[in-house]
Amino acid sequence: MGSPDISKLIVRTSMKDRAAFDLLYRQTSAKLFGVCLRVLGERAEAEEALQEVYVKIWTKADRYAVSDLSPISWLVAVTRNHAIDRLRARRRETAGIDAALNVADPGSGPEEMAVAAGEKARIHRCLDELEKDRAQAVRGAYLKGESYAQLAERHGVPLNTMKTWLRRSLMKLKECLER
């Protein structure tokens, strides 16, 4: 049995159907997190924003029916607008430039940068150990925020096969990183 389409899940969410909301989250959170991360540039802030976006979706799902957008376009628009609002609020908070002169640089020091570069190299080395199409799928899902359905279509495989690819690839990456 296939999963309900996103449009139906939004409508059911507007009627406060928790199961539909949970399924909507599972089907769309990776893509919407990617949107938050691209706009905000910081993982922790993107995670917070995503949580706030799903609260908005829960409370405002009834507004979807009056929009002319496709369901995923509506969700992306809600997410993008919320992330941009957070970005604007962040910029307003940083207006006092004179006060910033006395603040220590929170950036990574040379040692932290060297460790991070080493970790990045390890991850890329482990990704290179995967089959090329599996590595591309992992990068698409976890670095670009692409959905399983988009990846399955691009690679010409069934959705469940893509899910299996990603799950097995993550296990291989974990094994590689633990060596």
Tab-separated table of N, CA, C and O in Angstrom, residues 29-43 45-54 76 78-80 82-84 86 90:
chain	number	residue	atom	x	y	z
A	29	SER	N	10.180	16.218	6.278
A	29	SER	CA	11.115	16.915	7.167
A	29	SER	C	12.520	17.029	6.577
A	29	SER	O	13.180	18.051	6.781
A	30	ALA	N	12.997	16.027	5.860
A	30	ALA	CA	14.350	16.110	5.295
A	30	ALA	C	14.451	17.268	4.297
A	30	ALA	O	15.399	18.064	4.344
A	31	LYS	N	13.472	17.364	3.436
A	31	LYS	CA	13.480	18.443	2.441
A	31	LYS	C	13.350	19.809	3.114
A	31	LYS	O	14.092	20.742	2.791
A	32	LEU	N	12.425	19.927	4.065
A	32	LEU	CA	12.212	21.213	4.721
A	32	LEU	C	13.412	21.590	5.591
A	32	LEU	O	13.755	22.770	5.698
A	33	PHE	N	14.075	20.603	6.179
A	33	PHE	CA	15.294	20.894	6.936
A	33	PHE	C	16.360	21.440	5.986
A	33	PHE	O	17.070	22.388	6.324
A	34	GLY	N	16.451	20.887	4.798
A	34	GLY	CA	17.404	21.382	3.802
A	34	GLY	C	17.138	22.844	3.457
A	34	GLY	O	18.076	23.633	3.315
A	35	VAL	N	15.870	23.205	3.353
A	35	VAL	CA	15.508	24.600	3.069
A	35	VAL	C	15.982	25.493	4.221
A	35	VAL	O	16.612	26.527	4.007
A	36	CYS	N	15.676	25.087	5.449
A	36	CYS	CA	16.086	25.872	6.629
A	36	CYS	C	17.605	26.015	6.666
A	36	CYS	O	18.124	27.108	6.920
A	37	LEU	N	18.298	24.934	6.412
A	37	LEU	CA	19.763	24.956	6.485
A	37	LEU	C	20.361	25.856	5.410
A	37	LEU	O	21.289	26.617	5.675
A	38	ARG	N	19.796	25.816	4.199
A	38	ARG	CA	20.315	26.677	3.124
A	38	ARG	C	20.108	28.149	3.452
A	38	ARG	O	20.989	28.971	3.220
A	39	VAL	N	18.964	28.494	4.015
A	39	VAL	CA	18.671	29.899	4.314
A	39	VAL	C	19.459	30.379	5.529
A	39	VAL	O	20.039	31.457	5.510
A	40	LEU	N	19.501	29.558	6.583
A	40	LEU	CA	20.079	30.004	7.848
A	40	LEU	C	21.574	29.707	7.978
A	40	LEU	O	22.277	30.411	8.689
A	41	GLY	N	22.032	28.654	7.322
A	41	GLY	CA	23.462	28.353	7.313
A	41	GLY	C	24.009	27.737	8.586
A	41	GLY	O	25.186	27.417	8.647
A	42	GLU	N	23.200	27.565	9.609
A	42	GLU	CA	23.652	26.982	10.873
A	42	GLU	C	22.724	25.834	11.235
A	42	GLU	O	21.502	26.011	11.317
A	43	ARG	N	23.314	24.668	11.467
A	43	ARG	CA	22.535	23.459	11.721
A	43	ARG	C	21.603	23.607	12.933
A	43	ARG	O	20.426	23.272	12.861
A	45	GLU	N	20.367	26.266	14.399
A	45	GLU	CA	19.279	27.212	14.139
A	45	GLU	C	18.280	26.623	13.144
A	45	GLU	O	17.075	26.825	13.270
A	46	ALA	N	18.784	25.879	12.164
A	46	ALA	CA	17.903	25.240	11.185
A	46	ALA	C	17.001	24.209	11.868
A	46	ALA	O	15.818	24.095	11.536
A	47	GLU	N	17.551	23.467	12.839
A	47	GLU	CA	16.739	22.486	13.562
A	47	GLU	C	15.636	23.181	14.361
A	47	GLU	O	14.487	22.725	14.364
A	48	GLU	N	15.986	24.282	15.034
A	48	GLU	CA	14.981	25.053	15.773
A	48	GLU	C	13.907	25.595	14.842
A	48	GLU	O	12.711	25.521	15.125
A	49	ALA	N	14.339	26.148	13.725
A	49	ALA	CA	13.401	26.716	12.752
A	49	ALA	C	12.459	25.637	12.224
A	49	ALA	O	11.252	25.875	12.075
A	50	LEU	N	13.003	24.441	11.950
A	50	LEU	CA	12.176	23.355	11.435
A	50	LEU	C	11.087	22.983	12.440
A	50	LEU	O	9.928	22.781	12.063
A	51	GLN	N	11.455	22.942	13.718
A	51	GLN	CA	10.469	22.647	14.749
A	51	GLN	C	9.360	23.700	14.741
A	51	GLN	O	8.169	23.368	14.791
A	52	GLU	N	9.737	24.964	14.642
A	52	GLU	CA	8.757	26.048	14.614
A	52	GLU	C	7.885	25.974	13.355
A	52	GLU	O	6.685	26.276	13.400
A	53	VAL	N	8.472	25.565	12.251
A	53	VAL	CA	7.720	25.430	10.998
A	53	VAL	C	6.620	24.383	11.158
A	53	VAL	O	5.475	24.603	10.746
A	54	TYR	N	6.952	23.246	11.784
A	54	TYR	CA	5.923	22.206	11.941
A	54	TYR	C	4.832	22.634	12.918
A	54	TYR	O	3.677	22.228	12.765
A	76	VAL	N	7.248	24.285	1.386
A	76	VAL	CA	8.536	24.945	1.192
A	76	VAL	C	8.393	26.455	1.381
A	76	VAL	O	9.248	27.097	1.990
A	78	VAL	N	6.169	28.057	3.274
A	78	VAL	CA	6.016	28.314	4.707
A	78	VAL	C	7.385	28.236	5.386
A	78	VAL	O	7.755	29.101	6.182
A	79	THR	N	8.145	27.214	5.029
A	79	THR	CA	9.466	26.998	5.633
A	79	THR	C	10.425	28.123	5.268
A	79	THR	O	11.104	28.691	6.129
A	80	ARG	N	10.494	28.431	3.997
A	80	ARG	CA	11.421	29.470	3.529
A	80	ARG	C	11.081	30.817	4.168
A	80	ARG	O	11.972	31.525	4.640
A	82	HIS	N	9.554	31.408	6.959
A	82	HIS	CA	9.890	31.384	8.386
A	82	HIS	C	11.402	31.530	8.587
A	82	HIS	O	11.841	32.292	9.456
A	83	ALA	N	12.179	30.824	7.783
A	83	ALA	CA	13.638	30.906	7.904
A	83	ALA	C	14.133	32.317	7.586
A	83	ALA	O	15.016	32.843	8.271
A	84	ILE	N	13.551	32.941	6.584
A	84	ILE	CA	13.936	34.320	6.238
A	84	ILE	C	13.568	35.268	7.378
A	84	ILE	O	14.354	36.160	7.714
A	86	ARG	N	13.503	34.520	10.516
A	86	ARG	CA	14.520	34.304	11.568
A	86	ARG	C	15.824	35.003	11.198
A	86	ARG	O	16.494	35.573	12.053
A	90	ARG	N	17.696	37.916	13.278
A	90	ARG	CA	19.094	37.762	13.690
A	90	ARG	C	19.890	39.009	13.305
A	90	ARG	O	20.709	39.494	14.071
